Coordinates of C-alpha atoms in Angstrom, one line a residue:
Chain A
M1 CA 188.6 337.5 85.4
R2 CA 187.2 334.5 87.3
S3 CA 188.7 335.5 90.6
V4 CA 187.4 339.1 90.2
L5 CA 183.9 337.7 89.5
F6 CA 184.3 335.3 92.4
W7 CA 185.1 338.1 94.9
I8 CA 182.2 340.3 93.7
L9 CA 179.7 337.5 93.9
A10 CA 181.1 336.2 97.2
L11 CA 180.9 339.7 98.8
A12 CA 177.4 340.1 97.4
A13 CA 176.3 336.8 98.9
V14 CA 177.8 337.5 102.4
G15 CA 176.6 341.2 102.3
S16 CA 173.0 340.3 101.4
S17 CA 173.0 337.5 104.0
L18 CA 174.1 340.0 106.6
T19 CA 171.4 342.3 105.4
M20 CA 168.8 339.5 105.6
I21 CA 169.4 338.8 109.3
T22 CA 169.6 342.5 110.4
R23 CA 166.5 343.9 108.8
S24 CA 163.4 344.5 111.0
K25 CA 160.9 344.2 108.2
P26 CA 160.4 340.6 107.1
V27 CA 159.8 341.7 103.4
H28 CA 163.2 343.4 103.4
S29 CA 164.8 340.3 104.8
A30 CA 163.2 338.2 102.1
I31 CA 164.5 340.5 99.3
A32 CA 168.0 340.4 100.8
F33 CA 167.7 336.6 100.8
L34 CA 166.8 336.9 97.1
G35 CA 170.1 338.7 96.6
T36 CA 171.9 335.8 98.4
L37 CA 170.2 333.3 96.1
V38 CA 171.1 335.1 93.0
S39 CA 174.8 335.6 94.0
L40 CA 175.0 331.9 94.8
A41 CA 173.6 331.1 91.3
G42 CA 176.4 333.3 90.0
L43 CA 178.9 331.3 91.9
F44 CA 177.5 328.1 90.5
L45 CA 177.9 329.6 87.0
L46 CA 181.6 330.2 87.8
L47 CA 181.9 326.5 88.5
Y48 CA 180.4 325.8 85.0
A49 CA 177.3 324.4 86.7
Q50 CA 174.8 326.1 84.5
F51 CA 172.0 323.8 85.1
V52 CA 172.4 324.0 88.9
A53 CA 172.5 327.7 88.7
I54 CA 169.3 327.9 86.8
L55 CA 167.6 325.4 89.1
Q56 CA 168.7 327.5 92.1
I57 CA 166.8 330.5 90.6
V58 CA 163.8 328.6 89.4
I59 CA 163.2 326.6 92.6
Y60 CA 164.5 328.8 95.4
A61 CA 163.8 332.3 94.0
G62 CA 160.9 331.4 91.8
A63 CA 158.9 329.2 94.1
I64 CA 160.1 328.9 97.7
L65 CA 160.9 332.6 98.3
V66 CA 157.7 333.7 96.6
L67 CA 155.7 331.6 99.0
F68 CA 157.6 333.1 101.9
L69 CA 156.7 336.6 100.6
F70 CA 153.1 335.4 100.2
V71 CA 152.9 334.3 103.8
I72 CA 154.6 337.5 105.1
M73 CA 152.2 339.7 103.1
L74 CA 149.1 337.8 104.2
L75 CA 150.1 337.8 107.8
H76 CA 151.4 341.4 108.1
A77 CA 149.7 342.9 105.0
R78 CA 149.7 346.4 106.2
S79 CA 153.2 347.1 107.3
G80 CA 155.1 343.9 106.5
E81 CA 156.4 344.3 110.1
G82 CA 155.9 341.3 112.3
S83 CA 155.0 341.7 115.9
V84 CA 158.3 340.1 116.8
E85 CA 157.3 337.1 118.8
K86 CA 160.5 336.2 120.7
L87 CA 160.9 332.7 122.1
R88 CA 162.3 332.9 125.6
L89 CA 165.6 331.2 124.9
Q90 CA 165.9 332.6 121.3
R91 CA 169.1 334.6 121.7
P92 CA 171.3 332.1 123.7
L93 CA 170.0 329.3 121.5
A94 CA 170.9 331.2 118.3
I95 CA 174.4 331.9 119.6
V96 CA 175.0 328.2 120.5
L97 CA 173.6 326.9 117.2
S98 CA 175.6 329.3 115.0
L99 CA 178.8 328.6 117.0
A100 CA 178.1 324.9 116.4
L101 CA 177.6 325.5 112.7
L102 CA 180.8 327.6 112.5
A103 CA 182.7 324.8 114.3
G104 CA 181.4 322.2 111.9
V105 CA 182.3 324.2 108.8
S106 CA 185.7 325.2 110.0
F107 CA 186.4 321.5 110.9
L108 CA 185.6 320.5 107.4
F109 CA 187.8 323.3 105.9
L110 CA 190.7 322.5 108.2
Q111 CA 190.5 318.8 107.4
A112 CA 190.4 319.4 103.7
G113 CA 193.2 322.0 103.9
L114 CA 192.8 325.4 102.3
S115 CA 194.2 324.9 98.9
E116 CA 193.5 326.3 95.4
A117 CA 190.2 325.0 94.2
P118 CA 190.6 322.6 91.2
T119 CA 189.2 324.0 87.9
P120 CA 186.1 322.1 87.2
A121 CA 185.7 320.3 83.8
A122 CA 183.7 322.5 81.4
G123 CA 181.0 320.0 80.6
M124 CA 180.4 319.0 84.2
G125 CA 177.3 321.1 85.1
T126 CA 175.3 320.7 82.0
A127 CA 171.7 319.3 82.1
E128 CA 172.9 316.0 80.5
E129 CA 175.6 315.4 83.1
V130 CA 173.4 316.3 86.1
G131 CA 170.7 314.1 84.8
K132 CA 173.0 311.1 84.2
T133 CA 174.6 311.5 87.6
L134 CA 171.2 311.9 89.3
F135 CA 169.6 308.8 87.7
D136 CA 172.7 306.7 87.8
H137 CA 174.7 307.2 91.0
F138 CA 172.1 308.9 93.1
I139 CA 168.9 307.1 92.0
L140 CA 168.0 305.8 95.5
P141 CA 168.4 309.2 97.4
F142 CA 166.6 310.8 94.5
E143 CA 163.6 308.5 94.7
V144 CA 163.6 308.7 98.5
A145 CA 163.5 312.5 98.3
S146 CA 160.5 312.3 95.9
V147 CA 158.6 310.0 98.3
L148 CA 159.4 312.5 101.1
L149 CA 158.0 315.4 99.1
L150 CA 154.9 313.3 98.3
A151 CA 154.4 312.7 102.0
G152 CA 154.7 316.5 102.5
I153 CA 152.0 317.2 99.9
L154 CA 149.7 314.6 101.3
G155 CA 150.2 316.0 104.8
A156 CA 149.3 319.5 103.6
V157 CA 146.1 318.1 102.0
V158 CA 145.1 316.2 105.1
L159 CA 145.7 319.2 107.3
S160 CA 143.7 321.6 105.2
K161 CA 140.9 319.1 104.8
K162 CA 140.6 318.5 108.5
E163 CA 137.6 320.6 109.3
S164 CA 135.2 319.2 106.7
W165 CA 135.7 315.7 108.1
S166 CA 134.3 316.4 111.6
Chain B
M1 CA 185.5 332.6 67.9
G2 CA 187.4 335.8 68.2
P3 CA 189.1 337.1 71.4
L4 CA 187.0 337.9 74.5
W5 CA 186.6 341.6 73.9
V6 CA 185.3 341.0 70.3
V7 CA 182.6 338.5 71.7
L8 CA 181.7 341.0 74.4
A9 CA 181.4 343.9 71.9
I10 CA 179.3 341.9 69.5
T11 CA 177.0 340.7 72.3
A12 CA 176.6 344.3 73.6
V13 CA 175.7 345.5 70.1
K14 CA 173.2 342.6 69.7
S15 CA 171.6 343.4 73.0
L16 CA 171.3 347.0 72.2
V17 CA 169.6 346.3 68.9
V18 CA 167.2 343.8 70.5
I19 CA 166.3 346.3 73.3
V20 CA 165.6 349.1 70.8
A21 CA 163.6 346.7 68.7
L22 CA 161.5 345.5 71.7
L23 CA 160.9 349.1 72.9
T24 CA 159.7 350.0 69.4
A25 CA 157.5 346.9 69.3
F26 CA 156.2 347.9 72.7
A27 CA 155.3 351.4 71.6
Y28 CA 153.5 350.2 68.5
M29 CA 151.8 347.3 70.3
T30 CA 150.0 349.8 72.6
W31 CA 148.8 351.6 69.5
L32 CA 147.9 348.4 67.7
E33 CA 146.0 347.1 70.7
R34 CA 144.0 350.2 71.1
R35 CA 143.2 350.4 67.4
L36 CA 142.3 346.8 67.1
V37 CA 140.2 346.5 70.3
S38 CA 138.4 349.6 69.0
R39 CA 137.7 347.9 65.7
F40 CA 136.5 344.8 67.5
Q41 CA 134.1 347.0 69.5
V42 CA 132.9 349.0 66.5
R43 CA 134.8 352.2 67.6
I44 CA 137.5 354.0 65.8
G45 CA 140.3 354.3 68.4
P46 CA 143.2 356.8 68.5
N47 CA 143.5 358.3 64.9
R48 CA 144.3 361.9 65.6
V49 CA 148.0 362.1 66.2
G50 CA 149.7 361.6 62.8
P51 CA 148.5 359.4 60.0
F52 CA 146.2 356.6 61.3
G53 CA 147.2 357.8 64.8
L54 CA 150.7 356.4 64.2
L55 CA 152.4 359.1 66.4
Q56 CA 150.1 358.3 69.4
P57 CA 152.8 356.3 71.2
V58 CA 155.2 359.2 70.9
A59 CA 152.6 361.5 72.4
D60 CA 151.9 359.0 75.1
G61 CA 155.6 358.7 75.9
I62 CA 156.1 362.5 76.1
K63 CA 153.0 362.8 78.4
L64 CA 154.3 360.0 80.7
F65 CA 157.8 361.6 80.8
F66 CA 156.4 364.9 82.0
K67 CA 154.1 363.5 84.7
E68 CA 154.8 364.3 88.3
D69 CA 157.0 361.8 90.0
F70 CA 155.1 361.1 93.2
M71 CA 155.2 358.6 96.0
P72 CA 152.2 357.4 98.0
S73 CA 152.3 358.2 101.7
G74 CA 153.6 355.3 103.8
A75 CA 155.2 353.6 100.8
D76 CA 158.3 351.6 101.2
R77 CA 160.8 354.0 99.6
A78 CA 163.5 351.6 98.3
L79 CA 161.2 348.8 97.2
Y80 CA 158.8 351.2 95.5
F81 CA 161.6 352.4 93.3
I82 CA 163.2 348.9 92.7
A83 CA 160.0 347.1 91.7
P84 CA 159.3 348.7 88.3
G85 CA 163.0 348.4 87.3
L86 CA 163.1 344.8 88.3
A87 CA 160.0 344.0 86.2
M88 CA 161.3 345.8 83.2
V89 CA 164.9 344.5 83.3
T90 CA 163.8 340.8 83.7
A91 CA 161.3 341.2 80.8
F92 CA 164.2 342.2 78.5
T93 CA 166.6 339.6 79.9
A94 CA 164.2 336.7 79.1
F95 CA 164.4 337.5 75.4
A96 CA 168.2 336.9 75.4
V97 CA 167.9 333.2 74.7
I98 CA 165.4 333.4 71.8
P99 CA 166.9 332.6 68.4
F100 CA 165.4 335.0 65.8
G101 CA 167.4 333.7 62.8
P102 CA 169.5 330.8 61.6
P103 CA 172.7 330.2 63.6
E104 CA 174.8 330.2 60.3
V105 CA 174.7 334.0 60.2
K106 CA 178.0 334.7 62.1
L107 CA 180.5 337.5 62.6
W108 CA 184.0 336.3 63.7
G109 CA 182.4 333.0 64.7
V110 CA 179.7 334.7 67.0
P111 CA 176.1 333.8 65.9
L112 CA 174.4 337.2 65.2
L113 CA 170.8 336.2 65.4
Q114 CA 170.6 335.1 69.1
I115 CA 172.1 336.9 72.1
A116 CA 173.1 334.0 74.2
N117 CA 172.8 330.2 74.0
P118 CA 173.2 328.8 77.5
N119 CA 173.1 325.0 78.0
A120 CA 170.0 325.4 80.1
G121 CA 168.2 327.2 77.3
I122 CA 164.5 327.3 77.8
L123 CA 164.9 327.0 81.6
F124 CA 166.7 330.4 81.5
I125 CA 163.4 332.0 80.5
L126 CA 161.5 330.3 83.4
A127 CA 164.2 331.4 85.8
V128 CA 164.3 335.0 84.6
S129 CA 160.5 335.4 84.5
S130 CA 160.3 334.0 88.0
I131 CA 162.5 336.9 89.1
G132 CA 160.2 339.2 87.2
L133 CA 157.4 338.2 89.5
Y134 CA 159.1 340.0 92.3
G135 CA 158.6 343.3 90.5
I136 CA 154.9 342.8 90.6
I137 CA 154.8 341.5 94.2
L138 CA 157.1 344.3 95.5
G139 CA 155.3 347.0 93.5
G140 CA 152.0 345.9 95.0
W141 CA 153.2 345.6 98.5
S142 CA 155.4 348.7 98.7
S143 CA 152.6 351.0 97.6
N144 CA 151.0 350.7 101.0
S145 CA 147.5 350.4 99.5
K146 CA 144.8 347.8 99.4
Y147 CA 144.2 347.4 95.7
P148 CA 147.8 347.0 94.6
L149 CA 148.3 344.5 97.4
L150 CA 145.3 342.4 96.3
G151 CA 146.5 342.6 92.7
A152 CA 150.0 341.5 93.6
L153 CA 148.7 338.6 95.7
R154 CA 146.4 337.5 92.8
S155 CA 149.2 337.8 90.3
S156 CA 151.7 335.8 92.3
A157 CA 149.2 333.0 93.1
Q158 CA 148.2 332.9 89.4
M159 CA 151.7 332.8 88.1
I160 CA 152.9 330.1 90.5
S161 CA 149.9 328.0 89.7
Y162 CA 150.3 328.3 85.9
E163 CA 154.0 328.0 85.9
L164 CA 153.6 324.4 86.9
G165 CA 151.3 323.5 84.0
V166 CA 153.5 325.4 81.6
G167 CA 156.7 323.8 82.9
L168 CA 155.3 320.3 82.5
T169 CA 154.1 321.1 79.0
L170 CA 157.6 322.4 78.2
V171 CA 159.1 319.1 79.4
S172 CA 157.1 317.2 76.7
V173 CA 158.5 319.6 74.0
I174 CA 162.0 319.1 75.4
L175 CA 161.5 315.3 75.2
L176 CA 160.4 315.6 71.6
S177 CA 163.5 317.7 70.8
G178 CA 166.0 315.9 73.1
T179 CA 167.6 319.2 74.0
L180 CA 167.0 322.3 76.2
Q181 CA 168.8 324.7 73.8
L182 CA 166.4 326.7 71.6
P183 CA 168.5 326.8 68.4
Q184 CA 168.7 323.0 68.3
I185 CA 164.9 322.8 69.0
V186 CA 164.3 325.1 66.0
E187 CA 166.9 323.2 63.9
Q188 CA 165.1 320.0 64.3
Q189 CA 161.8 321.5 63.2
T190 CA 163.4 322.7 59.9
L191 CA 163.3 319.1 58.6
T192 CA 160.3 317.9 56.7
W193 CA 157.9 314.9 56.6
F194 CA 157.2 313.3 53.2
G195 CA 159.4 316.0 51.7
F196 CA 156.9 318.8 52.0
L197 CA 155.2 319.0 55.5
P198 CA 157.4 321.0 57.9
R199 CA 158.3 318.9 61.0
W200 CA 157.1 321.7 63.4
N201 CA 156.3 320.4 66.8
I202 CA 152.7 321.5 66.5
F203 CA 152.2 318.9 63.8
V204 CA 153.4 316.0 66.0
I205 CA 150.0 314.4 66.3
P206 CA 148.6 313.9 69.0
V207 CA 150.9 315.4 71.5
G208 CA 152.0 318.6 69.6
P209 CA 148.6 320.3 69.4
L210 CA 147.7 319.4 72.9
A211 CA 151.0 320.7 74.3
F212 CA 150.5 323.9 72.2
L213 CA 147.0 324.4 73.6
L214 CA 148.2 323.9 77.2
F215 CA 151.1 326.2 76.6
L216 CA 148.9 328.9 75.1
I217 CA 146.5 328.9 78.0
G218 CA 149.3 328.9 80.5
A219 CA 151.2 331.7 78.7
T220 CA 148.0 333.9 78.6
A221 CA 147.7 333.4 82.3
E222 CA 151.4 334.0 83.0
T223 CA 151.4 337.3 81.1
N224 CA 148.3 338.4 83.0
R225 CA 146.4 338.9 79.7
A226 CA 142.6 338.7 79.3
P227 CA 140.7 336.5 80.0
F228 CA 143.1 335.9 82.9
D229 CA 143.8 339.5 83.7
L230 CA 142.5 339.3 87.3
P231 CA 145.6 340.9 88.8
E232 CA 144.6 344.2 87.2
S233 CA 140.9 343.8 86.7
E234 CA 139.9 347.4 86.6
Q235 CA 136.3 347.0 87.9
E236 CA 137.5 345.5 91.2
L237 CA 141.1 346.7 91.7
T238 CA 141.3 350.0 89.9
A239 CA 144.5 348.9 88.1
G240 CA 145.9 346.1 90.3
Y241 CA 149.5 346.1 91.4
H242 CA 150.5 349.4 89.6
T243 CA 147.5 351.5 90.9
E244 CA 149.8 353.7 92.9
Y245 CA 152.4 354.2 90.1
G246 CA 152.5 357.1 87.7
G247 CA 154.8 358.6 85.1
M248 CA 157.8 356.7 83.9
K249 CA 157.6 354.1 86.8
F250 CA 154.2 353.2 85.5
A251 CA 155.6 353.1 82.0
A252 CA 158.2 350.6 83.2
F253 CA 155.5 348.2 84.4
F254 CA 153.7 348.7 81.1
V255 CA 156.8 348.0 79.1
A256 CA 157.4 344.8 81.1
E257 CA 153.9 343.6 80.4
Y258 CA 154.2 344.0 76.6
V259 CA 157.7 342.7 76.4
N260 CA 156.6 339.6 78.3
L261 CA 153.8 339.2 75.8
V262 CA 156.3 339.4 72.9
T263 CA 158.6 336.9 74.7
A264 CA 155.7 334.5 75.3
S265 CA 154.7 334.7 71.6
A266 CA 158.4 334.2 70.6
V267 CA 158.6 331.1 72.8
A268 CA 155.4 329.7 71.3
V269 CA 156.8 330.3 67.8
T270 CA 160.1 328.8 68.7
L271 CA 158.8 325.7 70.4
F272 CA 155.8 324.8 68.2
F273 CA 156.0 326.7 64.9
G274 CA 159.5 326.2 63.8
G275 CA 160.9 329.6 65.0
W276 CA 162.6 331.3 62.0
D277 CA 161.9 328.3 59.7
G278 CA 160.1 329.1 56.5
P279 CA 160.4 328.9 52.7
F280 CA 163.7 330.0 51.1
V281 CA 165.5 330.4 54.5
D282 CA 168.1 327.8 53.4
Q283 CA 169.0 330.1 50.4
V284 CA 168.7 333.5 52.2
P285 CA 169.4 332.9 55.9
L286 CA 168.4 336.5 56.8
L287 CA 164.9 335.8 55.6
G288 CA 164.5 333.8 58.7
V289 CA 164.3 337.0 60.8
L290 CA 161.3 338.1 58.7
W291 CA 159.5 334.8 59.1
F292 CA 160.2 334.9 62.8
I293 CA 158.8 338.5 63.2
A294 CA 155.7 337.5 61.1
K295 CA 154.9 334.5 63.2
V296 CA 155.4 336.5 66.5
F297 CA 153.2 339.2 65.1
A298 CA 150.5 336.7 64.4
F299 CA 150.6 335.6 68.0
V300 CA 150.5 339.2 69.3
F301 CA 147.5 339.8 67.1
F302 CA 145.9 336.6 68.5
F303 CA 146.4 337.8 72.1
I304 CA 144.8 341.1 71.3
W305 CA 141.9 339.4 69.6
L306 CA 141.5 337.2 72.7
R307 CA 141.3 340.2 74.9
A308 CA 138.6 341.8 72.8
T309 CA 136.6 338.6 72.6
L310 CA 136.5 336.8 75.9
P311 CA 135.1 338.0 79.2
R312 CA 137.3 337.7 82.3
V313 CA 137.0 334.5 84.3
R314 CA 136.3 334.4 88.0
Y315 CA 139.1 333.7 90.4
D316 CA 138.0 330.3 91.5
Q317 CA 137.4 329.3 87.9
L318 CA 141.0 330.4 87.2
M319 CA 142.4 328.3 89.9
D320 CA 140.2 325.3 89.0
L321 CA 141.4 325.6 85.4
G322 CA 145.0 325.7 86.4
W323 CA 145.1 323.0 88.9
K324 CA 142.4 320.6 88.0
L325 CA 142.6 320.7 84.2
L326 CA 145.9 322.2 83.0
V327 CA 148.2 320.2 85.3
P328 CA 146.6 316.8 84.9
L329 CA 146.4 317.3 81.1
A330 CA 150.0 318.3 81.0
I331 CA 151.0 315.2 83.0
L332 CA 148.9 313.0 80.6
N333 CA 150.6 314.7 77.6
L334 CA 154.0 314.1 79.1
A335 CA 153.2 310.4 79.6
I336 CA 152.0 310.0 76.0
T337 CA 155.0 312.0 74.7
S338 CA 157.4 309.8 76.7
A339 CA 155.8 306.6 75.3
I340 CA 156.0 307.9 71.7
V341 CA 159.6 309.0 72.1
L342 CA 160.4 305.6 73.6
I343 CA 158.7 303.7 70.7
W344 CA 160.1 305.9 67.9
P345 CA 163.4 307.2 69.1
S346 CA 164.0 308.9 65.8
L347 CA 161.3 311.4 66.7
G348 CA 163.3 312.5 69.8
G349 CA 166.6 314.1 69.3
G350 CA 168.4 311.0 70.5

């Protein structure tokens, strides 16, 4: 049962990712990305990480991707088709970067060895456990990340206020 | 619990019953809303089809079913079809975690009066409704028309803004209850104070009433109801994001809106008014369902009343209210709640 679900979700994730990078309309890409996010949330569920799965949807699908769509629609309201602005070195750069990513990921896999994934403990991904781990083990990175986000918000405020100052 | 197939079968039957109930509720809410708004405006409203116009929803359904299935020119074919379905499916899915009766009512160890009880509980509703937003955005964009696009943009901006305030308000309720799971949140409210006053979250002075007020405003905005119905304000945008939809596809959007209203009412009841809690529920557990329905109905009536009473706000007023009033008040409420729970831990679930 679990491996069947895993294969369905994994294929859906890879398929929608491929769709995302091959569409010409940005809105279609964004919707394909939504598919990727939802399949990833399903994979988290298979690992008993309910809380992480829900957060994946609430934050990525519910906030970030909606803002993407927002920008796409405001910029290319009529067709949703971007006038594709190509950087000069876009293609070679993309190939180099994705090869580097592939190398890094395969290095990690080969180092760890391809073995059967251990079955996670059932209570591992609940809200309680995630909260405890976050505020116990990872309290420093957690707080640093929040300061970083605050800086981002302040930056946005300052940038949008710029005109009224002069 | 029984074997897997038993659990699956019971869940499927439960879902089916809930879907049919919600569809019926939708049909009669359209009738109720038209009748009530007419009354509020000293008109009579639809009273021709059947006694009191009770068959009006059936007539409407038949009419919508036989409408021409058209597509605006230049529409984005796939997304134009997906959008109403997405909106409707997510509206139904969100209801899955609402407990509409005591958990003691079981069949082969499976609680009958709630479809699913995930650990993330209330967050599930937030997650599903955030997917539902895509139905509106895509519907507005794929129609290739100005008004729907404007409606969709307004709707998404409004829902993102108010989700923040609602989310923060929910956190204070979660703090009071010490759990994310809705059955436990209701269970805690079945206790009493001084032996007679129900311990519903609305009665937790001062944070309960404030949280409820914030939630109510936020929920009205998130369900795109008047006075926050700017995404479909008919004087400016014809009908908003579903202007270019007709027939059953329009009906799907309509169903989604009303089911979302029911879900919002049900969440308000569950979080603040003790869910299925009521007199004699401990003797007759099934009575809880009736209490639940009665409370939800009271909220639905309230939302209709609100629509008939208040004029629509302006867009800048809407955004000001959301960001400059709702969010700060929600944060303040959260701080007070945290302090209270810290001082009297017995109030929180811990």
